[in-house]
Coordinates of C-alpha atoms (C1' of nucleotides) in Angstrom, one line a residue:
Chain A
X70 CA -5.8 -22.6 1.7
X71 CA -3.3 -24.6 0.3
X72 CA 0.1 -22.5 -1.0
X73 CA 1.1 -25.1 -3.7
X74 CA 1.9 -24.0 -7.5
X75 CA -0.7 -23.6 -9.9
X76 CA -1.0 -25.8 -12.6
X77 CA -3.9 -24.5 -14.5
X78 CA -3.7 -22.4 -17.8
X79 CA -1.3 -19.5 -18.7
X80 CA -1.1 -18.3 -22.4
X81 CA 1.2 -15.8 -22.6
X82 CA 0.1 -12.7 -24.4
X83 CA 3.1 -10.8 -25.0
X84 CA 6.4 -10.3 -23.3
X85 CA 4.6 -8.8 -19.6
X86 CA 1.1 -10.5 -20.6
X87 CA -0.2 -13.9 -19.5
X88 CA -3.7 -15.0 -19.5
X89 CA -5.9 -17.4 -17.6
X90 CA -8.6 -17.8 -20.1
X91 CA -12.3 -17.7 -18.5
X92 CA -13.1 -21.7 -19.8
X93 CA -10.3 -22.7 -17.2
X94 CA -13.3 -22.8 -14.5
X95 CA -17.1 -22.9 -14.7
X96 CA -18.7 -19.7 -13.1
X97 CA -15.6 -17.3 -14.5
X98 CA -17.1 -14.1 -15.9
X99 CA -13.9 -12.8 -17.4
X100 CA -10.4 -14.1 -18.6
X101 CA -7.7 -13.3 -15.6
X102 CA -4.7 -11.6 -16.3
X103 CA -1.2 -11.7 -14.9
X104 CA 1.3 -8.6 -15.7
X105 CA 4.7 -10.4 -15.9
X106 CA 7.6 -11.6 -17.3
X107 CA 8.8 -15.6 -18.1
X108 CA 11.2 -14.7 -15.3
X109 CA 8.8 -13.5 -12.4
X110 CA 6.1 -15.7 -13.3
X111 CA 8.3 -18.9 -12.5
X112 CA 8.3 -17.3 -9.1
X113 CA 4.6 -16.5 -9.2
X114 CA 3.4 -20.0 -10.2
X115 CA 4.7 -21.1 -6.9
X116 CA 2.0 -20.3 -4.6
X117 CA -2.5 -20.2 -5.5
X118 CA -2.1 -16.6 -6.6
X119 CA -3.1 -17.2 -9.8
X120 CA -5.9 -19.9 -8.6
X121 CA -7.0 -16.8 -7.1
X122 CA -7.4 -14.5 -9.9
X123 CA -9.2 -17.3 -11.7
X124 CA -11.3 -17.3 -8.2
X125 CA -12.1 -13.1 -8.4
X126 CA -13.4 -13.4 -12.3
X127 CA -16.2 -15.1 -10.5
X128 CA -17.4 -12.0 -8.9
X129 CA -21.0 -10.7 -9.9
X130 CA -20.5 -7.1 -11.7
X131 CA -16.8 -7.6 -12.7
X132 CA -15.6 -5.8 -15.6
X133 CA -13.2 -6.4 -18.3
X134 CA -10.6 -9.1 -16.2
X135 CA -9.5 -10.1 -13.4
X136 CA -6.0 -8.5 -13.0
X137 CA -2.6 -9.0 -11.9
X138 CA 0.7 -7.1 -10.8
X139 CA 3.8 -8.6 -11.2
X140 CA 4.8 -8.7 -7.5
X141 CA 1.4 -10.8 -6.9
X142 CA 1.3 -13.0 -4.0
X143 CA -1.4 -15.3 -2.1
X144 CA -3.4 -13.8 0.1
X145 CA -6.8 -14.0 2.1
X146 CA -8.8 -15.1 -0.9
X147 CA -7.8 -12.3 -3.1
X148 CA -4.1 -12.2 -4.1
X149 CA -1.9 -9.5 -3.3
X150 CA -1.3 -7.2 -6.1
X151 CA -4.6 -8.0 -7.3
X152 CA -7.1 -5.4 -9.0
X153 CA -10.7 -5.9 -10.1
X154 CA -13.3 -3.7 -11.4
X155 CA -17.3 -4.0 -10.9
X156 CA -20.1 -1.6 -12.0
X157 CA -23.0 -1.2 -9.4
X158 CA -25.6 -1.4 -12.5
X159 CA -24.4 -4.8 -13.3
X160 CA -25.2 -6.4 -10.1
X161 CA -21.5 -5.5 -8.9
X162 CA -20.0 -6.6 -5.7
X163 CA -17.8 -5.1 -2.7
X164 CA -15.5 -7.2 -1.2
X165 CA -13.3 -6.7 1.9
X166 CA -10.6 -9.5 0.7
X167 CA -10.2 -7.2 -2.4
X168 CA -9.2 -4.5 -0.1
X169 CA -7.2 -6.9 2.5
X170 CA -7.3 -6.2 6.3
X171 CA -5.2 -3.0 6.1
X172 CA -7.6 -0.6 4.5
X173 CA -5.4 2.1 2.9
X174 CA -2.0 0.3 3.7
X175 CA 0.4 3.1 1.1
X176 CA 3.4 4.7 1.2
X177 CA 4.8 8.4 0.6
X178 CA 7.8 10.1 0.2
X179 CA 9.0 13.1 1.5
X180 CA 12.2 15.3 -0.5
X181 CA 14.4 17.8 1.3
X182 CA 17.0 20.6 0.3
X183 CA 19.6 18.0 1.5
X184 CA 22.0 16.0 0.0
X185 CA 24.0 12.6 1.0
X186 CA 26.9 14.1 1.9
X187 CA 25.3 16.6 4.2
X188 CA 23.3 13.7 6.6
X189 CA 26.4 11.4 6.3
X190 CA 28.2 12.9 9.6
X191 CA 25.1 12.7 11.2
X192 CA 23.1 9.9 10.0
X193 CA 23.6 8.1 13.2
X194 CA 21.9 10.5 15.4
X195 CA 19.3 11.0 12.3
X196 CA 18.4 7.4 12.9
X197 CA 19.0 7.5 17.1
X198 CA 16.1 10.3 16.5
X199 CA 13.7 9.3 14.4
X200 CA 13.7 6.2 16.4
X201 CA 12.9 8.2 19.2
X202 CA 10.1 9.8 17.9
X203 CA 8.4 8.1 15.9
X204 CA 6.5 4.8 17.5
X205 CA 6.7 1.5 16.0
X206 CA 6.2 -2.0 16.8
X207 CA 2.3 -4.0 17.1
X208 CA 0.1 -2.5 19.7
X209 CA 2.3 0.3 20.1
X210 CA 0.7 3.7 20.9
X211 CA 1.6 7.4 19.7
X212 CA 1.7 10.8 21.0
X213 CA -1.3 11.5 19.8
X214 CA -4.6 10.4 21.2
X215 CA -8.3 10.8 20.0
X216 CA -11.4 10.8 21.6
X217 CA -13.3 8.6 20.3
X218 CA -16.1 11.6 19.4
X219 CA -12.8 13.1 17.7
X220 CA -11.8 9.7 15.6
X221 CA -15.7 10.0 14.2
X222 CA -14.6 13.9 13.5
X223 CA -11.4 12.7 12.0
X224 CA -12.8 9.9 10.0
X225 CA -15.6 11.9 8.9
X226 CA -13.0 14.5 7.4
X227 CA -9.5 12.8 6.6
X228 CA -6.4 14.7 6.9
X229 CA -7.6 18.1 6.8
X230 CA -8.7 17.0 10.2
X231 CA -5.0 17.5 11.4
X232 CA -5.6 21.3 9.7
X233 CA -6.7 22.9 12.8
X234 CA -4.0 21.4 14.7
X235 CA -1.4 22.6 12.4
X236 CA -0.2 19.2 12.2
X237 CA -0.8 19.6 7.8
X238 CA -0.7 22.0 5.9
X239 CA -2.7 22.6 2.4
X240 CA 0.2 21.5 0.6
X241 CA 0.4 18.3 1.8
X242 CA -3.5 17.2 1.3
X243 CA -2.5 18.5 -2.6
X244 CA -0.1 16.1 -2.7
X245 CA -2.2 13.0 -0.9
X246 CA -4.3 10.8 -3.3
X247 CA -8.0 12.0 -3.0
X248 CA -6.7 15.0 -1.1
X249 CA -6.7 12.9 2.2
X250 CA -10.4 12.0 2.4
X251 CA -13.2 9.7 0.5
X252 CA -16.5 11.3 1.1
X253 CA -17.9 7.8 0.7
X254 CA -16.7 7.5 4.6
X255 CA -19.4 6.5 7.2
X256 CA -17.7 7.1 10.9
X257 CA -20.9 5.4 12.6
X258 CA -20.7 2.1 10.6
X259 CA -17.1 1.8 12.4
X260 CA -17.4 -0.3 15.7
X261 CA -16.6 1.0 19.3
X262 CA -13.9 -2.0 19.0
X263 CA -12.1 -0.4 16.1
X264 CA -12.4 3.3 18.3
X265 CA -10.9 1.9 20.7
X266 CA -7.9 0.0 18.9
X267 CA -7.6 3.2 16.9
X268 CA -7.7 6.0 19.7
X269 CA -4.0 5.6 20.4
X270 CA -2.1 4.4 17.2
X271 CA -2.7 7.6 15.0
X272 CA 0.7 8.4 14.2
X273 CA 2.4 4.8 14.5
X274 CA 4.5 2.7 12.1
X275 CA 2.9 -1.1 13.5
X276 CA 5.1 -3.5 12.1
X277 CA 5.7 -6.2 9.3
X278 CA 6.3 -4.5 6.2
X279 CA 5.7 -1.0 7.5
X280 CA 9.0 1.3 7.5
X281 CA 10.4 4.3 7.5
X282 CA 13.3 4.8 6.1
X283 CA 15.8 7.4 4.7
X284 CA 16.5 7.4 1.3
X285 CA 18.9 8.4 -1.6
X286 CA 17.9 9.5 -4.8
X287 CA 20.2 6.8 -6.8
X288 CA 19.6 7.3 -10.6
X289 CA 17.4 9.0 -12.3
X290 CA 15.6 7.9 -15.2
X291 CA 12.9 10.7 -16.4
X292 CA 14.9 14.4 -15.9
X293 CA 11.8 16.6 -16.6
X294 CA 9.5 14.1 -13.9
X295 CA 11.9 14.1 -11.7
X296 CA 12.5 18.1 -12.3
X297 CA 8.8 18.5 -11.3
X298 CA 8.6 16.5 -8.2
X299 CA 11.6 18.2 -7.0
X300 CA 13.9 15.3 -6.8
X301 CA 18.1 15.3 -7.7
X302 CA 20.5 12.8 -7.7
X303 CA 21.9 12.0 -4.2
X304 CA 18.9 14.3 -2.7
X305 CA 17.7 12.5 0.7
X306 CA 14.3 11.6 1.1
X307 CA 12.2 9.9 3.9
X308 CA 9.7 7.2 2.2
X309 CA 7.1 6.1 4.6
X310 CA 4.9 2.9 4.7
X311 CA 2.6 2.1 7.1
X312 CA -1.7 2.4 7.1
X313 CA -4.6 2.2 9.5
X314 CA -3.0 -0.1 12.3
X315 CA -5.5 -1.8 14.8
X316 CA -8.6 0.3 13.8
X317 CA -8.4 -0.9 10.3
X318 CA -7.5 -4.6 11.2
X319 CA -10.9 -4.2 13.3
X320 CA -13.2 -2.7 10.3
X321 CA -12.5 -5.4 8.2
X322 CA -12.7 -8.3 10.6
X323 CA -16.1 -7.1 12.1
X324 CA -16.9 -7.0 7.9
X325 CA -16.0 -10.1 7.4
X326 CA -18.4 -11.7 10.0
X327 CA -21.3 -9.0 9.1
X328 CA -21.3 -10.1 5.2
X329 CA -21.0 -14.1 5.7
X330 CA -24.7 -14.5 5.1
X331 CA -24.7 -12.2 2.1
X332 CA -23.5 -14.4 -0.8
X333 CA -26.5 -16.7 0.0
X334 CA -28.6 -14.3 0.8
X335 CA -27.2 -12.1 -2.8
X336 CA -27.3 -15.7 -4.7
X337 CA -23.7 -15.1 -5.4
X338 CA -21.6 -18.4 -6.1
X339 CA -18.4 -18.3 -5.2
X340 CA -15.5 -21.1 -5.7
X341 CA -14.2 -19.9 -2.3
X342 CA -15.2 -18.7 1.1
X343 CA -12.8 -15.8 1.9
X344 CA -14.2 -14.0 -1.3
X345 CA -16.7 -12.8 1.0
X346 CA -19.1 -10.2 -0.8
X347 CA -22.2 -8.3 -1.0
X348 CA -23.7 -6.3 -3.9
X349 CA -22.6 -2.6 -3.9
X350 CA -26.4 -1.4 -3.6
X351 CA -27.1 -3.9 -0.8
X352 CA -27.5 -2.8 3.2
X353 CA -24.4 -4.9 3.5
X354 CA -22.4 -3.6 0.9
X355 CA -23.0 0.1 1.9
X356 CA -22.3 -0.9 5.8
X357 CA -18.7 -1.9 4.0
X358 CA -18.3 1.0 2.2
X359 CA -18.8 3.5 4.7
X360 CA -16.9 1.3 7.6
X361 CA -13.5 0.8 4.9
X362 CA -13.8 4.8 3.6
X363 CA -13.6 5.9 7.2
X364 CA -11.0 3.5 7.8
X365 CA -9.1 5.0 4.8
X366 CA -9.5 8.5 6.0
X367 CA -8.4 7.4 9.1
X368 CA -4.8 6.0 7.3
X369 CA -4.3 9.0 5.8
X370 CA -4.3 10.8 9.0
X371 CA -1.9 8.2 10.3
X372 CA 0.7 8.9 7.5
X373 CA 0.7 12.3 7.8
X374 CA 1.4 12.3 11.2
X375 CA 4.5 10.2 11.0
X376 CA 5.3 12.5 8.2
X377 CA 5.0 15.7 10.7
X378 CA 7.2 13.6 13.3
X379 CA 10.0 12.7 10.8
X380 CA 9.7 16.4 10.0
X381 CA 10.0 17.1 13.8
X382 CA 13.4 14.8 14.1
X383 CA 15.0 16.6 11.2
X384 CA 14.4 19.8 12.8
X385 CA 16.0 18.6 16.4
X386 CA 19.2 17.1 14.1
X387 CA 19.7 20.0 11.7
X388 CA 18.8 22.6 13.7
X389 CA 16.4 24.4 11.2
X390 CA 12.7 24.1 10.9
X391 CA 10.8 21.7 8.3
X392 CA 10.2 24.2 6.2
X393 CA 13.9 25.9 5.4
X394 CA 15.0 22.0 5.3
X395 CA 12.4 21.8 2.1
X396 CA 10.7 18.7 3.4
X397 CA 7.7 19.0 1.2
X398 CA 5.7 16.0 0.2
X399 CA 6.0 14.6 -3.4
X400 CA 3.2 12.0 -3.0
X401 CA 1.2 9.4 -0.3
X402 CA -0.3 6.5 -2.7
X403 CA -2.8 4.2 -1.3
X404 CA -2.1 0.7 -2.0
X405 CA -5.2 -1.0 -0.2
X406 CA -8.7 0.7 -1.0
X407 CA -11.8 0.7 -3.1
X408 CA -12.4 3.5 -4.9
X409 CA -15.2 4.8 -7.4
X410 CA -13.6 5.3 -10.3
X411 CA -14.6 6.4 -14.1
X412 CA -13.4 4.2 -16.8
X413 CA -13.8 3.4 -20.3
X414 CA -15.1 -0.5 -21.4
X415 CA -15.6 -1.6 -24.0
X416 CA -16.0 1.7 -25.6
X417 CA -18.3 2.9 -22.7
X418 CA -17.5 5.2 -19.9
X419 CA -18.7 3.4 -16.5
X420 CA -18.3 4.2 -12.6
X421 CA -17.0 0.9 -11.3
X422 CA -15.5 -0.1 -8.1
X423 CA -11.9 -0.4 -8.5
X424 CA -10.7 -2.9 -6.1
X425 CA -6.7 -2.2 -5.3
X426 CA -4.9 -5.4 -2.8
X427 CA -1.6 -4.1 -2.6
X428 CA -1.3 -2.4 -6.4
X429 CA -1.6 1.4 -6.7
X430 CA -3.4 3.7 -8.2
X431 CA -1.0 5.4 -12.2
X432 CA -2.8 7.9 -13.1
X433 CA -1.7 9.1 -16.5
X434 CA -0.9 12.6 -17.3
X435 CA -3.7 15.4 -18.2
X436 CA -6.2 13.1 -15.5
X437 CA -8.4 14.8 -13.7
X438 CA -7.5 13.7 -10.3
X439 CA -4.3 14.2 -10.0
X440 CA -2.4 17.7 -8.6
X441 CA -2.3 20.2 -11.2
X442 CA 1.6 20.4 -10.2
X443 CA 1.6 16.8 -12.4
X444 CA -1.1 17.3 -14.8
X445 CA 2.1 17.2 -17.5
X446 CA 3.7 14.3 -16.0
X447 CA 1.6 11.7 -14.4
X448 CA 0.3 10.8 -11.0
X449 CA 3.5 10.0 -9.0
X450 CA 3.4 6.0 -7.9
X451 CA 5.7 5.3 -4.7
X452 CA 7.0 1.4 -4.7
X453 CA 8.9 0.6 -1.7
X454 CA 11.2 -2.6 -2.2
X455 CA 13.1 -3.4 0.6
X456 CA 15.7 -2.4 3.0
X457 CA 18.7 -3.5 1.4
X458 CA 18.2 -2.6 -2.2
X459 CA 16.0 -0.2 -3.3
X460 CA 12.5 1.3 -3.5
X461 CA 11.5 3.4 -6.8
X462 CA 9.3 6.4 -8.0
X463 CA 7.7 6.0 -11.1
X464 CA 4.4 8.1 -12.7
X465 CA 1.7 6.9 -14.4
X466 CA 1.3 6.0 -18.0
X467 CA -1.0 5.9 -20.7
X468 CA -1.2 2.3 -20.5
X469 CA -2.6 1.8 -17.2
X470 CA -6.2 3.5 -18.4
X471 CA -6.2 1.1 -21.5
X472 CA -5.0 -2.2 -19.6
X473 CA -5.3 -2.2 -15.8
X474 CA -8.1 0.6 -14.4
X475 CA -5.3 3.0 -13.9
X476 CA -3.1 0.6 -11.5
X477 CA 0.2 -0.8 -11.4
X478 CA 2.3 -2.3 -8.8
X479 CA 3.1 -1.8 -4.9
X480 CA 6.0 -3.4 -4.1
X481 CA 9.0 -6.3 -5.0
X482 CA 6.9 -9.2 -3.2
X483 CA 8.1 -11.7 -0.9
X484 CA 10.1 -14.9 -2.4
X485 CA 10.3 -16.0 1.2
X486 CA 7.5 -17.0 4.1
X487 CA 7.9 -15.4 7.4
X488 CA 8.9 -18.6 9.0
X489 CA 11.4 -19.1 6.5
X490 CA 12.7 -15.9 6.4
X491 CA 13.3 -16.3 10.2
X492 CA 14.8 -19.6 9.8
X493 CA 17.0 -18.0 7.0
X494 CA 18.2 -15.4 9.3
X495 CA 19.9 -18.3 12.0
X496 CA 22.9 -17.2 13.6
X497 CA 23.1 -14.0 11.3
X498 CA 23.2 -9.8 12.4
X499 CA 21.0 -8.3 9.7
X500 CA 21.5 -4.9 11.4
X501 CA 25.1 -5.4 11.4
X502 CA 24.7 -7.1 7.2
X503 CA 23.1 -3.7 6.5
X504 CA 25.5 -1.3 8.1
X505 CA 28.3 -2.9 6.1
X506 CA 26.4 -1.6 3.1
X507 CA 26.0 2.2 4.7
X508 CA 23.0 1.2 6.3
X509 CA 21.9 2.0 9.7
X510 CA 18.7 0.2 10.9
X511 CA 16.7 0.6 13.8
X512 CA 14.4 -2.3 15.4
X513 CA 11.7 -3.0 17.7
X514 CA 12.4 -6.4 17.5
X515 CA 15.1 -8.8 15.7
X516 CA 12.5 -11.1 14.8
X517 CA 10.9 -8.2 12.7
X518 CA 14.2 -7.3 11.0
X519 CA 14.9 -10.5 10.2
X520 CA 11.4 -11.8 8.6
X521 CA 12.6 -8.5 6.5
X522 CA 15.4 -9.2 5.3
X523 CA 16.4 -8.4 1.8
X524 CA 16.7 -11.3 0.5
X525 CA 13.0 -12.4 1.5
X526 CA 11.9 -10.4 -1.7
X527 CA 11.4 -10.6 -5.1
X528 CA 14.3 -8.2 -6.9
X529 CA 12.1 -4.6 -6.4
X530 CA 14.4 -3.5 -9.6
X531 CA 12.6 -6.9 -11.8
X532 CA 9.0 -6.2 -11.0
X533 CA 9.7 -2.2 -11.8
X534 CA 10.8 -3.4 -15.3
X535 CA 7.7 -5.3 -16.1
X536 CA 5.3 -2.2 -15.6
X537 CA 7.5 0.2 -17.1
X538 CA 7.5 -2.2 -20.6
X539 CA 4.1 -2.6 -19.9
X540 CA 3.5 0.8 -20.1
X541 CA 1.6 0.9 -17.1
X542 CA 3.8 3.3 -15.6
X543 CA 7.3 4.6 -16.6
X544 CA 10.9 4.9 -14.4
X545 CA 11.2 8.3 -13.0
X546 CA 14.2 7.7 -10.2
X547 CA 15.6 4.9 -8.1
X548 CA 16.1 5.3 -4.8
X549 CA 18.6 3.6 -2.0
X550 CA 18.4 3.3 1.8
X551 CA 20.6 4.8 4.5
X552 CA 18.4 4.7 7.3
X553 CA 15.5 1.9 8.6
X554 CA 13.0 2.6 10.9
X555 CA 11.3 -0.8 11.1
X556 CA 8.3 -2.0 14.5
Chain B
dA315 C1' -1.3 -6.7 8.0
dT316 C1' -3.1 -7.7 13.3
dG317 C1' -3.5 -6.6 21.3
dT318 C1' -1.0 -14.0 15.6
dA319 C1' -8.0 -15.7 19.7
dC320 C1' -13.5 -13.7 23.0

DNA sequence: ATGTAC
């Protein structure tokens, strides 16, 4: 539990490359691997995070390493921005820490035929608006409400659910990962708890890290990639971040409990509790599977109706509907999930269990599962920073296959605690800091914009770098704030 | 992240 530094092993591979080598600590399978440079890994040997990657090599079933983003930060016994990998056939585990308790946390972004200069006159009423109408803040509840006979309905299908609503359309599940839906989803392994948290708050922001914000295309840094996912310089965008709220929270809580037995039971050592596992071909592990999958499905339903309400609030401010406003999706990324993947080790093509905590999914060009729309170009990868600086879209490279299971990062990372950020923010107006810079923010709470603040992250432009010259995915176009919808 | 705890 303890946040002070690590002072273990790190060789460093090349310039983004360190390892932890697997004789650092009895019981490690695999070497651990950090994605960094000298620069962010000062900041990164702060805190356990890399205890904790030593920690997840210990897994049963893990494949290759256990691996590392550059925006990596402690977390509940897995760090945050960590991946790992573990084949079935090999004994491989399933682990809720490896997922984190907000299944299918990701982000998307949304383009439109409009430009900076067009929402400037009216960017205060944009914000007055979207505030309006779309909920944020914990516990809060949304417009739209389930049954809980419709959530299993919903979970069961993922966002084509919304289809006979009208609330998406077959464009948008195109451009969701996994179209909106993992068919590894089991709606009855979700408790009546998680039904109940969840019947309300499809279609709400929560709060922490979760925005919504309007954005400027700043720079761009790839003109064909850019070309194709219809984004211009000084085009505004809406980038969304939220995922599956209370019902989420619930699934991996009441998982956590269900599978404390199971590494005893399993004969699984572990160097610490909160890696909580069971095999994948266990009762256990299946009951995880099925609960989490749902859970995702039920994320995915949640960010495509704040998408449809952000649409809605552009309509009432520029009087013209979603559609002749061009308000298409360019990409929702899950940065939270478990997903069975295909990938090559060691020469050998294996379905593993790719375990994603807050890193996201780089497909490289010509794979399978991304939109034909990018087959030439790479799965899109949405990073949100943070609300002062910038957020980024990048597409996945070649390099991410060969190095990290198709991943790179999700985010900047935070430099500074909650508490501290808080503490940090004494005295100050951080709505009123952010409006000097062209800004406008909107808050539930200025407790919430203040544990935000920019400076309590990592430079989003820094950790960008490293998995561009990493080749894990590659700079399509930088994009800056103008509006903050934050819980 | 989360009705910061049943």
């Amino acid at each position: 539990m303890a946040k002070s530094g690590f002072y273990g092993p790190l060789e460093q591979v090349n310039e983004c490359l360190w390892r932890i080598p697997k004789s650092y600590k009895e019981g490690m399978r695999v070497d651990g691997l950090i994605f960094a440079d000298e620069k962010l890994m000062e900041l990164i040997r702060k805190d356990q995070a890399a205890e904790q990657v030593a920690n997840v090599a210990f897994l049963p079933g893990i494949q290759r390493a256990s691996l590392a983003m550059p925006d990596i930060h402690w977390g509940y016994g897995f760090c945050i921005g960590g991946v790992c990998a573990t084949d079935p056939n090999e004994g491989g585990v399933i682990s809720p820490g490896g997922v984190g308790y907000d299944i299918n946390c990701g982000v998307r972004l949304v383009r439109s035929s409009l430009f900076y200069q067009d929402v400037k006159p009216h960017l205060k009423r944009l914000m007055d608006t979207l505030y309006t109408h779309v909920p944020a803040g914990l516990g809060q509840d949304g417009k739209y409400h389930f049954s809980h006979k419709e959530l299993r309905q919903l979970m069961g299908q993922g966002a084509s659910y919304l289809k006979k609503r009208g609330l998406v359309t077959a464009n948008d599940l195109e451009h969701t990962e996994a179209g909106g839906y993992l068919n590894t989803a089991e709606p009855d392994s979700v408790s009546e708890r998680a039904l109940t948290r969840g019947s309300q708050q499809c279609g709400t922001l929560g709060s922490g890290n979760h925005f919504l914000e309007v954005q400027v295309v700043d720079a761009i840094f790839d003109a064909e990639a850019a070309e194709t996912m219809g984004l211009e310089k000084d085009m505004v965008c809406v980038m969304i971040h939220s995922g599956s709220r209370g019902l989420g929270y619930q699934v991996c809580d009441d998982a956590l409990r269900e599978l404390r037995q199971a590494p005893a039971k399993y004969g699984i050592h572990l160097p610490d509790k909160q890696l909580v596992c069971a095999p994948v071909n266990s009762d256990e592990g299946r009951q995880y599977l099925g609960a989490m999958s749902a859970a995702a499905n039920y994320a995915w339903c949640n960010r495509q109706l704040l998408m449809w309400q952000a649409r809605e609030s552009f309509e009432l401010v520029f009087a013209k509907g979603w559609e002749a406003l061009q308000m298409s999706l360019v990409y929702d990324v899950a940065h939270n999930i478990a997903k069975l993947e295909e990938h090559d080790v060691n020469g050998t093509q294996k379905k593993v269990w790719v375990h994603r905590k807050g890193a996201t999914r780089a497909f490289p060009k010509g794979h399978p599962e991304i939109p034909s729309q990018y087959a030439a170009i790479g799965q899109p990868v949405i990073i949100p920073g943070d609300m002062g600086r910038a957020s980024w879209v990048l597409v996945g490279a070649q390099g991410s296959m060969e190095q990290s299971f198709g991943t790179a990062c999700h985010g900047a990372g935070r430099v500074m605690s909650r508490t501290a950020a808080v503490a940090h923010a004494a005295g100050r107006r951080i709505d009123q800091e952010l409006l000097a810079k062209g800004i406008e923010a909107r808050a539930r709470s200025w407790r919430g914009l203040a544990e935000e603040q920019p400076d309590a992250y990592k430079d989003v432009d820094l950790v960008v770098d490293v998995v561009h010259r990493a080749n894990l995915a590659r700079k399509v176009a930088r994009m800056r704030p103008i509006g903050v919808v934050k819980g």
